[in-house]
PDB file of C-alpha atoms in Angstrom:
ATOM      1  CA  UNK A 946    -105.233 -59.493 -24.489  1.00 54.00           C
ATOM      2  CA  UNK A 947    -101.350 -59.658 -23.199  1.00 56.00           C
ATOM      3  CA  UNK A 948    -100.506 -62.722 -25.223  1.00 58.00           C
ATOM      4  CA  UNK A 949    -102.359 -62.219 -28.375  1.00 62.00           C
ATOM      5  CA  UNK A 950    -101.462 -60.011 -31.430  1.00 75.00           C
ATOM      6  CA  UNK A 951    -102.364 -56.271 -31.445  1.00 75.00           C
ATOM      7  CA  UNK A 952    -105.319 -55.894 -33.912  1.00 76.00           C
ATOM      8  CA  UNK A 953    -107.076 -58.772 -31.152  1.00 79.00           C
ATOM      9  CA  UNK A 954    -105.621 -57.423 -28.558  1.00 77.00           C
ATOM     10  CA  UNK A 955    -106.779 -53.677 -29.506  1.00 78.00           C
ATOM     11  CA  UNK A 956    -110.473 -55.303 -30.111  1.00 78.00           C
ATOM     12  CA  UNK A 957    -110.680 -56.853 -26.531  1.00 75.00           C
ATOM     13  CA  UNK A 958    -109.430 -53.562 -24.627  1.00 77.00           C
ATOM     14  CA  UNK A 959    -112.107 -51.761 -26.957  1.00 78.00           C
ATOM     15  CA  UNK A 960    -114.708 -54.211 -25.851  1.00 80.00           C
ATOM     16  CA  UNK A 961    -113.156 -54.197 -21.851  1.00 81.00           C
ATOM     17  CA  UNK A 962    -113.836 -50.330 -22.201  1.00 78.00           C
ATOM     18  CA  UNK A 963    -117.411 -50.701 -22.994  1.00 79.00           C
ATOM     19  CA  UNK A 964    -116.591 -48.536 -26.852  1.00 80.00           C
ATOM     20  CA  UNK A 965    -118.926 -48.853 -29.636  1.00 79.00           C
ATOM     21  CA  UNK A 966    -117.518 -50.318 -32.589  1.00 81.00           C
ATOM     22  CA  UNK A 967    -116.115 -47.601 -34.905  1.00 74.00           C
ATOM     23  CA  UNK A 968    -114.360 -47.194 -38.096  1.00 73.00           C
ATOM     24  CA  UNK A 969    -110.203 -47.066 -37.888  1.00 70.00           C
ATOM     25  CA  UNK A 970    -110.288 -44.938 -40.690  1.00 68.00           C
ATOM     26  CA  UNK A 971    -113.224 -41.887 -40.060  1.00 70.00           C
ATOM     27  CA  UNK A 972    -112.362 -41.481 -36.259  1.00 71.00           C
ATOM     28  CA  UNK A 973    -108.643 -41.246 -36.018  1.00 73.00           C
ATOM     29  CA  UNK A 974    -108.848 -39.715 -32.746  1.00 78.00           C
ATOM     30  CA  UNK A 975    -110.211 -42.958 -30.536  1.00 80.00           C
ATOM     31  CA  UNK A 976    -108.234 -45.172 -32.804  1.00 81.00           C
ATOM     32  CA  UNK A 977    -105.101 -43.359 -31.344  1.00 82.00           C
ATOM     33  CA  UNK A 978    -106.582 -43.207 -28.568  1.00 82.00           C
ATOM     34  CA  UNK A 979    -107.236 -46.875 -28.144  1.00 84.00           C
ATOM     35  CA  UNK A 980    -103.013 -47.435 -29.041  1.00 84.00           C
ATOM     36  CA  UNK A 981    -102.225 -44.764 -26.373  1.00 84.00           C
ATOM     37  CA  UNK A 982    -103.947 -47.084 -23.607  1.00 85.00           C
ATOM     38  CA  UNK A 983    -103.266 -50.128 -25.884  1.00 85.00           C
ATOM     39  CA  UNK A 984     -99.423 -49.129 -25.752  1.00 86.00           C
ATOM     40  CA  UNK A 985     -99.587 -48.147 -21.647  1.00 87.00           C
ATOM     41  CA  UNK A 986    -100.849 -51.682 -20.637  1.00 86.00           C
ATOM     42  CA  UNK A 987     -97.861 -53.495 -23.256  1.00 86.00           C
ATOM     43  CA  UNK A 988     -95.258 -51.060 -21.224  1.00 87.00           C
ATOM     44  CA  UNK A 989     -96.525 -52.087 -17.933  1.00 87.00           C
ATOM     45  CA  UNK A 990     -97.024 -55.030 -17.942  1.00 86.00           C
ATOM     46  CA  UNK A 991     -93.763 -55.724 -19.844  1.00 86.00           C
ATOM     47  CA  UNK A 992     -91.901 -53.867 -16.568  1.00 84.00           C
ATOM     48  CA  UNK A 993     -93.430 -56.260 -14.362  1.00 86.00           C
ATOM     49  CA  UNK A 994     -96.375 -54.216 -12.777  1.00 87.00           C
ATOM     50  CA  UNK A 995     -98.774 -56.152 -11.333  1.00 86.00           C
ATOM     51  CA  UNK A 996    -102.273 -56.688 -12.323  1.00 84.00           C
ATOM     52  CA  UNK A 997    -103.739 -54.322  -9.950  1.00 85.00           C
ATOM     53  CA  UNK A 998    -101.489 -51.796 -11.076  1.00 86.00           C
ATOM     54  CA  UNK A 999    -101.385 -51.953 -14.716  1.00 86.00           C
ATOM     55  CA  UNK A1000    -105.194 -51.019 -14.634  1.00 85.00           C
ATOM     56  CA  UNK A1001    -104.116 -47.581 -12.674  1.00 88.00           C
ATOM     57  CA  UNK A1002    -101.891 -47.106 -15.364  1.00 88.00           C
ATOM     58  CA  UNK A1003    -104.425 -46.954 -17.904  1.00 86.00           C
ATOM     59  CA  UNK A1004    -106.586 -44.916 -15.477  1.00 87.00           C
ATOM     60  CA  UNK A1005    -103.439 -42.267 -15.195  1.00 89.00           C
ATOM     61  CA  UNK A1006    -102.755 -42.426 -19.231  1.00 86.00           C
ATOM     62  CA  UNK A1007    -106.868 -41.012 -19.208  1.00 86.00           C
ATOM     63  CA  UNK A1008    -106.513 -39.005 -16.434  1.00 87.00           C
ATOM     64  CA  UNK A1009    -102.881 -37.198 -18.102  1.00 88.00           C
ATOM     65  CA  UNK A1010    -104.794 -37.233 -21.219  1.00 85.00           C
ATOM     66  CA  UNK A1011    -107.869 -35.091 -20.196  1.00 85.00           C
ATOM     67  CA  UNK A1012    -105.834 -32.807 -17.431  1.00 88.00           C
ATOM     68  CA  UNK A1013    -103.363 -31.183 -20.292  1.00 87.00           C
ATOM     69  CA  UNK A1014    -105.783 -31.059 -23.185  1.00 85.00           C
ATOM     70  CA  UNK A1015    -105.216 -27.486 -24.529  1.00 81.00           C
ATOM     71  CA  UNK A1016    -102.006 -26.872 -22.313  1.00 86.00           C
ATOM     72  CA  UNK A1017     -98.621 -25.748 -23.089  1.00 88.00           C
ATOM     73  CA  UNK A1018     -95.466 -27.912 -22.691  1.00 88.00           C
ATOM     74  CA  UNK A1019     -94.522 -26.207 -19.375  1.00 90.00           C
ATOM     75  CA  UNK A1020     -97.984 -26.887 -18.098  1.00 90.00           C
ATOM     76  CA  UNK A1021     -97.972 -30.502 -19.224  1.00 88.00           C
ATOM     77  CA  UNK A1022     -94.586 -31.094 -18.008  1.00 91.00           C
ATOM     78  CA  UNK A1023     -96.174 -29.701 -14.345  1.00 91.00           C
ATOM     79  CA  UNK A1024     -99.169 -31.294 -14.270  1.00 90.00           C
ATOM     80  CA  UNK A1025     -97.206 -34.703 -14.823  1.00 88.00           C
ATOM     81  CA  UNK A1026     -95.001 -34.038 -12.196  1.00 89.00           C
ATOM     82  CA  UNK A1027     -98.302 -33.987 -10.085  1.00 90.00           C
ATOM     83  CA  UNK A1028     -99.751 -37.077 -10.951  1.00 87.00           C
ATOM     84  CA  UNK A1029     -96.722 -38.769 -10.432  1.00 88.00           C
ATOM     85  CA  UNK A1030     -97.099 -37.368  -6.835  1.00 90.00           C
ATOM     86  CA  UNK A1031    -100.497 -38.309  -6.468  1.00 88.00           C
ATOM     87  CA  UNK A1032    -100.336 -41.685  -7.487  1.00 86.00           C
ATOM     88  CA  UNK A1033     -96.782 -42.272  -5.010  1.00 86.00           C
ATOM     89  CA  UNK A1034     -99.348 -44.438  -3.092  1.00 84.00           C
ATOM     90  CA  UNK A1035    -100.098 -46.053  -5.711  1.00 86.00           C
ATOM     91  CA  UNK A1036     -96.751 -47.515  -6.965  1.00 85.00           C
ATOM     92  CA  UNK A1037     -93.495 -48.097  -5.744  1.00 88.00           C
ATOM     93  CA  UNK A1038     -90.309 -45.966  -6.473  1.00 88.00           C
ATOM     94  CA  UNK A1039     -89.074 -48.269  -9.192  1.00 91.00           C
ATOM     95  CA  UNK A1040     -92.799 -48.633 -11.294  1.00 89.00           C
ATOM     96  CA  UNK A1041     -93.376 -44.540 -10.493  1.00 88.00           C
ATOM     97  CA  UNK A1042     -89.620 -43.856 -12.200  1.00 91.00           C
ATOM     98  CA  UNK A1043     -90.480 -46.203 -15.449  1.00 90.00           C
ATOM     99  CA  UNK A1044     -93.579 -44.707 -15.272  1.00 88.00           C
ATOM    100  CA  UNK A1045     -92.362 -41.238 -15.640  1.00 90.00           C
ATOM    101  CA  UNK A1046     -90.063 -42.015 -18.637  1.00 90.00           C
ATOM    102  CA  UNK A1047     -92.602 -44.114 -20.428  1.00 89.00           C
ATOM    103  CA  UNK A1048     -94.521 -40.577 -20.413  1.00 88.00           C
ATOM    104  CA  UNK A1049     -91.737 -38.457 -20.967  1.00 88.00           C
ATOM    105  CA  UNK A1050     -90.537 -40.524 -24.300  1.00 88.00           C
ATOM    106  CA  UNK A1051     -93.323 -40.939 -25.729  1.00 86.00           C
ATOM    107  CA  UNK A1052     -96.090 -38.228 -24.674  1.00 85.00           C
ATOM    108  CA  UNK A1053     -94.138 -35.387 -24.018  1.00 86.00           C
ATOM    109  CA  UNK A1054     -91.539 -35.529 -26.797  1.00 86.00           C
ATOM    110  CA  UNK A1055     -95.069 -36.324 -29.729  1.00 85.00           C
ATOM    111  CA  UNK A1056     -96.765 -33.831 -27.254  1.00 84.00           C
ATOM    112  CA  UNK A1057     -97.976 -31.320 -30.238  1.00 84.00           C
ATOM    113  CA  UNK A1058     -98.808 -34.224 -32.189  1.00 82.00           C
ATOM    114  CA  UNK A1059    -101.276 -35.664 -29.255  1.00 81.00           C
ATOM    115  CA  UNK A1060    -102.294 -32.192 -29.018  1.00 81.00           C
ATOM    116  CA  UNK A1061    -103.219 -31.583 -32.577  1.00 79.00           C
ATOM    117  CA  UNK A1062    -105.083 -34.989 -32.388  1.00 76.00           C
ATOM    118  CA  UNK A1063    -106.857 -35.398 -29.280  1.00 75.00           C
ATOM    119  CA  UNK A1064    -107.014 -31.913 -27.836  1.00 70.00           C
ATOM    120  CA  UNK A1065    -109.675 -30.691 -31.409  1.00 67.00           C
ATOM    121  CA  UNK A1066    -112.007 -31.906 -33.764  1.00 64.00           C
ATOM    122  CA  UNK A1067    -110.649 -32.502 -36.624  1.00 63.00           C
ATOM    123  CA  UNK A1068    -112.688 -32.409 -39.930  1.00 68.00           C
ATOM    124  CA  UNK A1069    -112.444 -35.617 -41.931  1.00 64.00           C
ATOM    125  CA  UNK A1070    -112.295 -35.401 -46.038  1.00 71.00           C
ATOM    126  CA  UNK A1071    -111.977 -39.953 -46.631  1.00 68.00           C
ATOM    127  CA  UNK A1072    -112.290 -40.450 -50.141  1.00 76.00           C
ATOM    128  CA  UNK A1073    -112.826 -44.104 -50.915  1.00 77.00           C
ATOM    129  CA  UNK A1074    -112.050 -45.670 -53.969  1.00 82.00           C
ATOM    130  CA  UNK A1075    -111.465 -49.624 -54.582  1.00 84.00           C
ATOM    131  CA  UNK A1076    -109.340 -50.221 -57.646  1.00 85.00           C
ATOM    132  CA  UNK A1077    -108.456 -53.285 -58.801  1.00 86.00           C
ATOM    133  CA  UNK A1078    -105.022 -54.709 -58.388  1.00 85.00           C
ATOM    134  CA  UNK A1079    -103.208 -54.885 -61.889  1.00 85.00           C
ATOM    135  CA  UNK A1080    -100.609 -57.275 -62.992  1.00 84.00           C
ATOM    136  CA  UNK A1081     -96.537 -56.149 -63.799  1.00 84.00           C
ATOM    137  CA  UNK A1082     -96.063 -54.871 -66.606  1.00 83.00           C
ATOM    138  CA  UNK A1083     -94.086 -56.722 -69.464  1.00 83.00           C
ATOM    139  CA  UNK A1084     -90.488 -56.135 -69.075  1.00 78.00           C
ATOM    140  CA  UNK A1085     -88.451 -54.238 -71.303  1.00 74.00           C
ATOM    141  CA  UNK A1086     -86.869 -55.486 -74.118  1.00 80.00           C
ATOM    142  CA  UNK A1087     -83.030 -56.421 -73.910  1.00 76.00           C
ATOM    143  CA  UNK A1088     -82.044 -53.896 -76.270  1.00 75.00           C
ATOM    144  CA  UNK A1089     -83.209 -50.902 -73.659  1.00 73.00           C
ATOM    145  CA  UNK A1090     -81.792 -52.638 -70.963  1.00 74.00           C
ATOM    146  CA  UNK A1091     -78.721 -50.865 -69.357  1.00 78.00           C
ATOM    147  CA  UNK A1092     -74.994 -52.090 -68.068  1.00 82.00           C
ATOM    148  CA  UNK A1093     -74.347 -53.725 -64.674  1.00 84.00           C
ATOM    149  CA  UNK A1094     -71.840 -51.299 -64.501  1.00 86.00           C
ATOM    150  CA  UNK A1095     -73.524 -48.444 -65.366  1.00 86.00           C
ATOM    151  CA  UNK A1096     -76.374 -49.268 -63.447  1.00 85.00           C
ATOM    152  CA  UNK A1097     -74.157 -49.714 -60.565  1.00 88.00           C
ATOM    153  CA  UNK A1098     -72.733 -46.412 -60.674  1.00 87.00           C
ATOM    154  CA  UNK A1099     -76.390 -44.104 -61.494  1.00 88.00           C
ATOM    155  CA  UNK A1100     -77.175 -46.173 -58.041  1.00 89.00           C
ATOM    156  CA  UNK A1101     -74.146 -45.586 -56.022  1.00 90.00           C
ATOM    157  CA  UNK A1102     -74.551 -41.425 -56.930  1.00 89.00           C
ATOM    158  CA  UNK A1103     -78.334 -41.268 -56.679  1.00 91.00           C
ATOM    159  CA  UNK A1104     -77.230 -43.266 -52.746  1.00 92.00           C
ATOM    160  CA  UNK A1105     -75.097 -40.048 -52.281  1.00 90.00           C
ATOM    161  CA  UNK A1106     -77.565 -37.590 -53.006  1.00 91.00           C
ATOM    162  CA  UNK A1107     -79.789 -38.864 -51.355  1.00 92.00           C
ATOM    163  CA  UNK A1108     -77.550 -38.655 -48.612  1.00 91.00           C
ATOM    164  CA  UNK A1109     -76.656 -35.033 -48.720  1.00 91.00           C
ATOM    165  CA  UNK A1110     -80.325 -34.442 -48.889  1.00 92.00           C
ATOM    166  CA  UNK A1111     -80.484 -36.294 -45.724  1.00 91.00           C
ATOM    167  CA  UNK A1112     -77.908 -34.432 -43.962  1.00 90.00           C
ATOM    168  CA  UNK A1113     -79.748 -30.789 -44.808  1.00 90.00           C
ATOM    169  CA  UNK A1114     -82.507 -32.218 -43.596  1.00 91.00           C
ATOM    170  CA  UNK A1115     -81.044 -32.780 -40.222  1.00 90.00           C
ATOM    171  CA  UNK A1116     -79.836 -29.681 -40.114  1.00 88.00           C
ATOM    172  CA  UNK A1117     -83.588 -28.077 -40.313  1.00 89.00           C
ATOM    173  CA  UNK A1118     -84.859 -30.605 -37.236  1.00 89.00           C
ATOM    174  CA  UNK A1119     -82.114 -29.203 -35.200  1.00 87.00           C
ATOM    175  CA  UNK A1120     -83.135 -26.046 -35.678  1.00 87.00           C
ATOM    176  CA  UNK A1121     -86.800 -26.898 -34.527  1.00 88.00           C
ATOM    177  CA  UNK A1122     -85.515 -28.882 -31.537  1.00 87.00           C
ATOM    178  CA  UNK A1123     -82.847 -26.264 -30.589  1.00 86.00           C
ATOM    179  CA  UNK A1124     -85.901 -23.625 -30.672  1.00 85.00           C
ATOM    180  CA  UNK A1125     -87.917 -25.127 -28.503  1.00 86.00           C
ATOM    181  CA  UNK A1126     -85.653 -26.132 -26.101  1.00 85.00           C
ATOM    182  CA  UNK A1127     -84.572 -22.519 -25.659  1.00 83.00           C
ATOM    183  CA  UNK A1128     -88.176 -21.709 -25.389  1.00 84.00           C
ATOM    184  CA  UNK A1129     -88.384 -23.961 -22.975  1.00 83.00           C
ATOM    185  CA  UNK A1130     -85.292 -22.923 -21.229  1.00 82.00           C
ATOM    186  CA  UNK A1131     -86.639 -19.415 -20.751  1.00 79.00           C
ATOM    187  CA  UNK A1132     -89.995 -20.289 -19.617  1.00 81.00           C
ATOM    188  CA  UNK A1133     -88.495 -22.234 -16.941  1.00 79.00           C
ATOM    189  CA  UNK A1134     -85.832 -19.799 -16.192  1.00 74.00           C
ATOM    190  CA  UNK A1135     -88.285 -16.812 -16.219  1.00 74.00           C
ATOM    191  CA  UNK A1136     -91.011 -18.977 -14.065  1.00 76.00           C
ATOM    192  CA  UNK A1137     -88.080 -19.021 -11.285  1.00 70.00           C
ATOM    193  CA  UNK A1138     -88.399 -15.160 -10.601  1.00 66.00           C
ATOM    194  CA  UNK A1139     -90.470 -14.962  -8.023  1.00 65.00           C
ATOM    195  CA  UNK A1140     -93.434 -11.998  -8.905  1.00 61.00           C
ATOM    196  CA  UNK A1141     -95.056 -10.050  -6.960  1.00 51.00           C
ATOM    197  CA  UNK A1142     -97.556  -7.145  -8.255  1.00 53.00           C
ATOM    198  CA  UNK A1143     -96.240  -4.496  -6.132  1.00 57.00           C
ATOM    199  CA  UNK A1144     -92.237  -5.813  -5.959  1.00 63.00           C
ATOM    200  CA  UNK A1145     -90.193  -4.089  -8.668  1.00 67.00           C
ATOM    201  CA  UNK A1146     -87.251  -6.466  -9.635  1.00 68.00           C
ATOM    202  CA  UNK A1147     -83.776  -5.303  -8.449  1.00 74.00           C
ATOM    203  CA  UNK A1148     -81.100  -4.491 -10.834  1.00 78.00           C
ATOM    204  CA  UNK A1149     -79.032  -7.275 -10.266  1.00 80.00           C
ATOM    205  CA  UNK A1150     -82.402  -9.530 -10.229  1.00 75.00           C
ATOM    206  CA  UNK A1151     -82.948  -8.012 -13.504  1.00 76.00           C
ATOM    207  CA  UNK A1152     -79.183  -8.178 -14.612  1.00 81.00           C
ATOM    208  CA  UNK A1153     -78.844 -12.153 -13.776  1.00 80.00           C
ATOM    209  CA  UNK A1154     -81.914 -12.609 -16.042  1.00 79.00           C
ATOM    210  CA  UNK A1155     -80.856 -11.040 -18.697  1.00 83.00           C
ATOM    211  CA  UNK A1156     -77.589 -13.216 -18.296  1.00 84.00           C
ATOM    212  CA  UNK A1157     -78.680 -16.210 -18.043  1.00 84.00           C
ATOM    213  CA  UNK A1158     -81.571 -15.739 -20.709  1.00 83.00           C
ATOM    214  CA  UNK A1159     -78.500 -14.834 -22.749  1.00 87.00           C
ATOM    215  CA  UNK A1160     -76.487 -17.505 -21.703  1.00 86.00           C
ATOM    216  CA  UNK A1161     -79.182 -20.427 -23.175  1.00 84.00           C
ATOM    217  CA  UNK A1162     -79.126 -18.256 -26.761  1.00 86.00           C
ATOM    218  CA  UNK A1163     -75.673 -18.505 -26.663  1.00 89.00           C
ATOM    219  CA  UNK A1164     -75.423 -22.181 -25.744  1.00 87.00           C
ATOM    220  CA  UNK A1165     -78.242 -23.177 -28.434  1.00 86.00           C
ATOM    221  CA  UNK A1166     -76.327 -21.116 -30.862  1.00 88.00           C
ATOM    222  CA  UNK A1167     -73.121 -23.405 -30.449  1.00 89.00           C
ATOM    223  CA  UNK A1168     -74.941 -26.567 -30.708  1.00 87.00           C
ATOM    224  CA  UNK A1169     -76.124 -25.508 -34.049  1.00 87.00           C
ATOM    225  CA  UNK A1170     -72.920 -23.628 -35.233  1.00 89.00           C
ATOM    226  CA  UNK A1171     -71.150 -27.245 -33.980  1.00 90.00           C
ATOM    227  CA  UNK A1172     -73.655 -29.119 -35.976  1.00 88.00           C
ATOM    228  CA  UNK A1173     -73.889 -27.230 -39.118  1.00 89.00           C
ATOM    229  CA  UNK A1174     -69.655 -27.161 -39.635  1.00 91.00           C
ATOM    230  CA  UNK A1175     -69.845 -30.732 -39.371  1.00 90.00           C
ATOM    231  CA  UNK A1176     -72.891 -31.343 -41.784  1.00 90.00           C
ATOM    232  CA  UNK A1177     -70.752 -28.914 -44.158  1.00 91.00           C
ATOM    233  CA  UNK A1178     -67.737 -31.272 -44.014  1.00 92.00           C
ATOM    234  CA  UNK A1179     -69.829 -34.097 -44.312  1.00 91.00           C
ATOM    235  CA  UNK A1180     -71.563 -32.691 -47.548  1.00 90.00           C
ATOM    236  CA  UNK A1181     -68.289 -31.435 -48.986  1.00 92.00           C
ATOM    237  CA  UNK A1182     -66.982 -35.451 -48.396  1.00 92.00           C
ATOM    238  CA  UNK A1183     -69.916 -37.081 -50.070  1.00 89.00           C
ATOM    239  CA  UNK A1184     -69.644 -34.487 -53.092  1.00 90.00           C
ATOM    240  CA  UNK A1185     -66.311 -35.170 -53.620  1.00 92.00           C
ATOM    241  CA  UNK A1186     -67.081 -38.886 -53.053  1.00 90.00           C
ATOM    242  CA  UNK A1187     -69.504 -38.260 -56.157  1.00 89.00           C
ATOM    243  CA  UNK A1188     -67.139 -36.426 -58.200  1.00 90.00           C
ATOM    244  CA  UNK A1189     -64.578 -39.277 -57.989  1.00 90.00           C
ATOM    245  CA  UNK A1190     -67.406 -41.763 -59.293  1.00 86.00           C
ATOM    246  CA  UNK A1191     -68.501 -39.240 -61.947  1.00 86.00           C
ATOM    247  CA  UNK A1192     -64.742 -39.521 -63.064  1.00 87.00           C
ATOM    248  CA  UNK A1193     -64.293 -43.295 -63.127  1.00 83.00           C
ATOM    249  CA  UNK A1194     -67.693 -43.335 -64.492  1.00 82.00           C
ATOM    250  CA  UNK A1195     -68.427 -46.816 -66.525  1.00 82.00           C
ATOM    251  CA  UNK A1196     -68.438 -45.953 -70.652  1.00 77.00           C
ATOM    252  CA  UNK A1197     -71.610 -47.875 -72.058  1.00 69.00           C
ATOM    253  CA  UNK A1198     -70.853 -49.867 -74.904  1.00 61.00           C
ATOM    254  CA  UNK A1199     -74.265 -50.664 -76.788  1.00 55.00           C
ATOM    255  CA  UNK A1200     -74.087 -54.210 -78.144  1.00 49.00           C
ATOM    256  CA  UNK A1201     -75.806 -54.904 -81.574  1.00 46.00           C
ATOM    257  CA  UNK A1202     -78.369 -57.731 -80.468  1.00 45.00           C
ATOM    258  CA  UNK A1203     -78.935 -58.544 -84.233  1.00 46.00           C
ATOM    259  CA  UNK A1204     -75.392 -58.946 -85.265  1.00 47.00           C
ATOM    260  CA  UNK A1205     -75.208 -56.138 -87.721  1.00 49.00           C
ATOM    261  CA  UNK A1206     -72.956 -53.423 -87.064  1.00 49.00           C
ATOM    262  CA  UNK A1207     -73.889 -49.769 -85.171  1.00 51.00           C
ATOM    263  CA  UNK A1208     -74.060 -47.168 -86.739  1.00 52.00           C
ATOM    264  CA  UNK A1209     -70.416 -45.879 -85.901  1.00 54.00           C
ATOM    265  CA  UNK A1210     -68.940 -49.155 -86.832  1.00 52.00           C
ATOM    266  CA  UNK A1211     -70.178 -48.978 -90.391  1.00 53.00           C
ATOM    267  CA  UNK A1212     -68.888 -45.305 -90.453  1.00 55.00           C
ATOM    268  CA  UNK A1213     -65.219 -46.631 -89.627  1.00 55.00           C
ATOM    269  CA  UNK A1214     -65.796 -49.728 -91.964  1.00 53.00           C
ATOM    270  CA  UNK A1215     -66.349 -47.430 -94.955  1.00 59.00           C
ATOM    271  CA  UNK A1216     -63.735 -45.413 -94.327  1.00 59.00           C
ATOM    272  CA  UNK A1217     -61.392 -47.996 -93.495  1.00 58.00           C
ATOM    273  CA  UNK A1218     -62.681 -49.421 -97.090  1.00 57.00           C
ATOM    274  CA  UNK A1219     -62.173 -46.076 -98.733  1.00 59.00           C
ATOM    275  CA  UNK A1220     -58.448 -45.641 -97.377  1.00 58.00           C
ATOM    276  CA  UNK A1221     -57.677 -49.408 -99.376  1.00 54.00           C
ATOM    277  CA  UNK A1222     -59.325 -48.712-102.403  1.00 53.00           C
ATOM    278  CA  UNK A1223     -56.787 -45.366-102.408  1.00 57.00           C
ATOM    279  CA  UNK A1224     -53.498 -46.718-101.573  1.00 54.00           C
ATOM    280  CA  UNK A1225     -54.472 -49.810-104.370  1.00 53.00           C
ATOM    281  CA  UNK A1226     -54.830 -47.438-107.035  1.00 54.00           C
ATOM    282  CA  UNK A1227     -51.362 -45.633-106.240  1.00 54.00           C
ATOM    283  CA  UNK A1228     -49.842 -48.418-106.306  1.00 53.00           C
TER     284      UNK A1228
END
């Protein structure tokens, strides 16, 4: 299964784990499922665990897997710590510390995504529809073709817009990472009180709560402030990059494929014409 590519690979862990045969397409959930302890048994055994071992690893991924269905981030976070505990018998300091990272890349930081696809059904709408595969078009004729140069240049703006677009864009993940970090902040900061049901919090309790719940606003605030100034000046640079190719922009000269002259050349011709016919009869 180790040594041979992923789609046979994926089929003999399917058949190892006793699974009916199922389509890839209709149930998304074990096909992920599948790559999650597909994907645990490549890490593994690619950071030398032995045999014994990597098959506790795909017993944890299950176990981590069914234990946080439904939880929050905090909880998951906590109930990984746990295992990682439990299983200290299990593997050595080195295996347990890759182990923990493995999880913490990869499950934790997709953790609403696992969430939204293993933790509820999901209702499936598959349309199916086979088409068959048509051949390129003809291509245009010469005449509607455009300038190297000119081509160039539509592709070296369109590669700047498309990176300004890419730097707002940043800008909004940010955001959505800066949020939940500070959520996250608090909940760990607030989780650190200890509460009683008859122990009223003290005012300076209360006072260095307020501070330091405070203090992680503030922080998250200047990592986005920091951010955003430089996204501005990095905008404002690739605008003005685009307004210095707008300027030096190519001038398309159309060429007259069948040798008569354009339109604007017979114009000039006729009055060129006209202007010798005049001076002839002065003279």
């Amino acid at each position: 299964m180790i040594w041979s590519q992923k789609p046979e690979g994926r089929e003999h862990l399917r058949r190892l784990l006793n699974w009916d045969e199922f389509d890839e397409l209709r149930d998304s959930r074990r096909s992920i499922l599948l790559d999650t302890f597909y994907e645990s048994i490549i890490f593994a055994v690619c950071k030398g665990f032995p045999w014994a071992e990597v098959a506790k690893v795909v017993k944890f991924t299950e176990e981590l897997l069914k234990e946080t269905k439904g939880c929050s981030i905090t909880e998951a976070v906590a109930i990984l710590g746990n295992k990682l505990r439990d299983y200290q018998g299990h593997f050595n300091t080195t295996h347990l510390l890759a182990l923990c990272d493995y999880f913490h890349n990869t499950f934790l930081h997709h953790y609403k995504l696992y969430q939204y696809v293993l933790g509820q059904d999901q209702e499936v709408n598959l349309t199916i529809t086979h088409l068959d595969v048509c051949a390129p078009p003809q291509p245009l004729p010469l005449a509607e073709g455009m300038d190297r140069d000119l081509w160039k240049h539509e592709q070296q703006v369109t590669e700047l817009s498309m990176a300004e677009v890419q730097k707002r864009t940043s800008v909004v993940l940010l955001k959505e990472t800066l949020q939940l970090e500070q959520e996250h902040l608090l909940q760990k900061k607030f989780s650190e009180v200890p509460m009683q049901q008859d122990r009223v919090l003290r005012r300076e309790e209360l006072e260095n709560l307020i501070n330091e719940a405070i203090h992680v606003q503030i922080e998250c605030l200047r990592k986005l402030l920091q951010f955003e100034i430089q996204i501005t000046f990095d905008i404002l640079d690739l605008r003005f990059q685009k307004k210095i190719l707008n300027l030096h922009a190519p001038v398309p000269f159309p060429l007259s494929i069948t040798g008569q002259p354009s339109p604007d050349e017979s114009l000039k011709l006729n009055k060129a014409n006209k202007g010798k016919k005049a001076k002839a009869k002065k003279k």
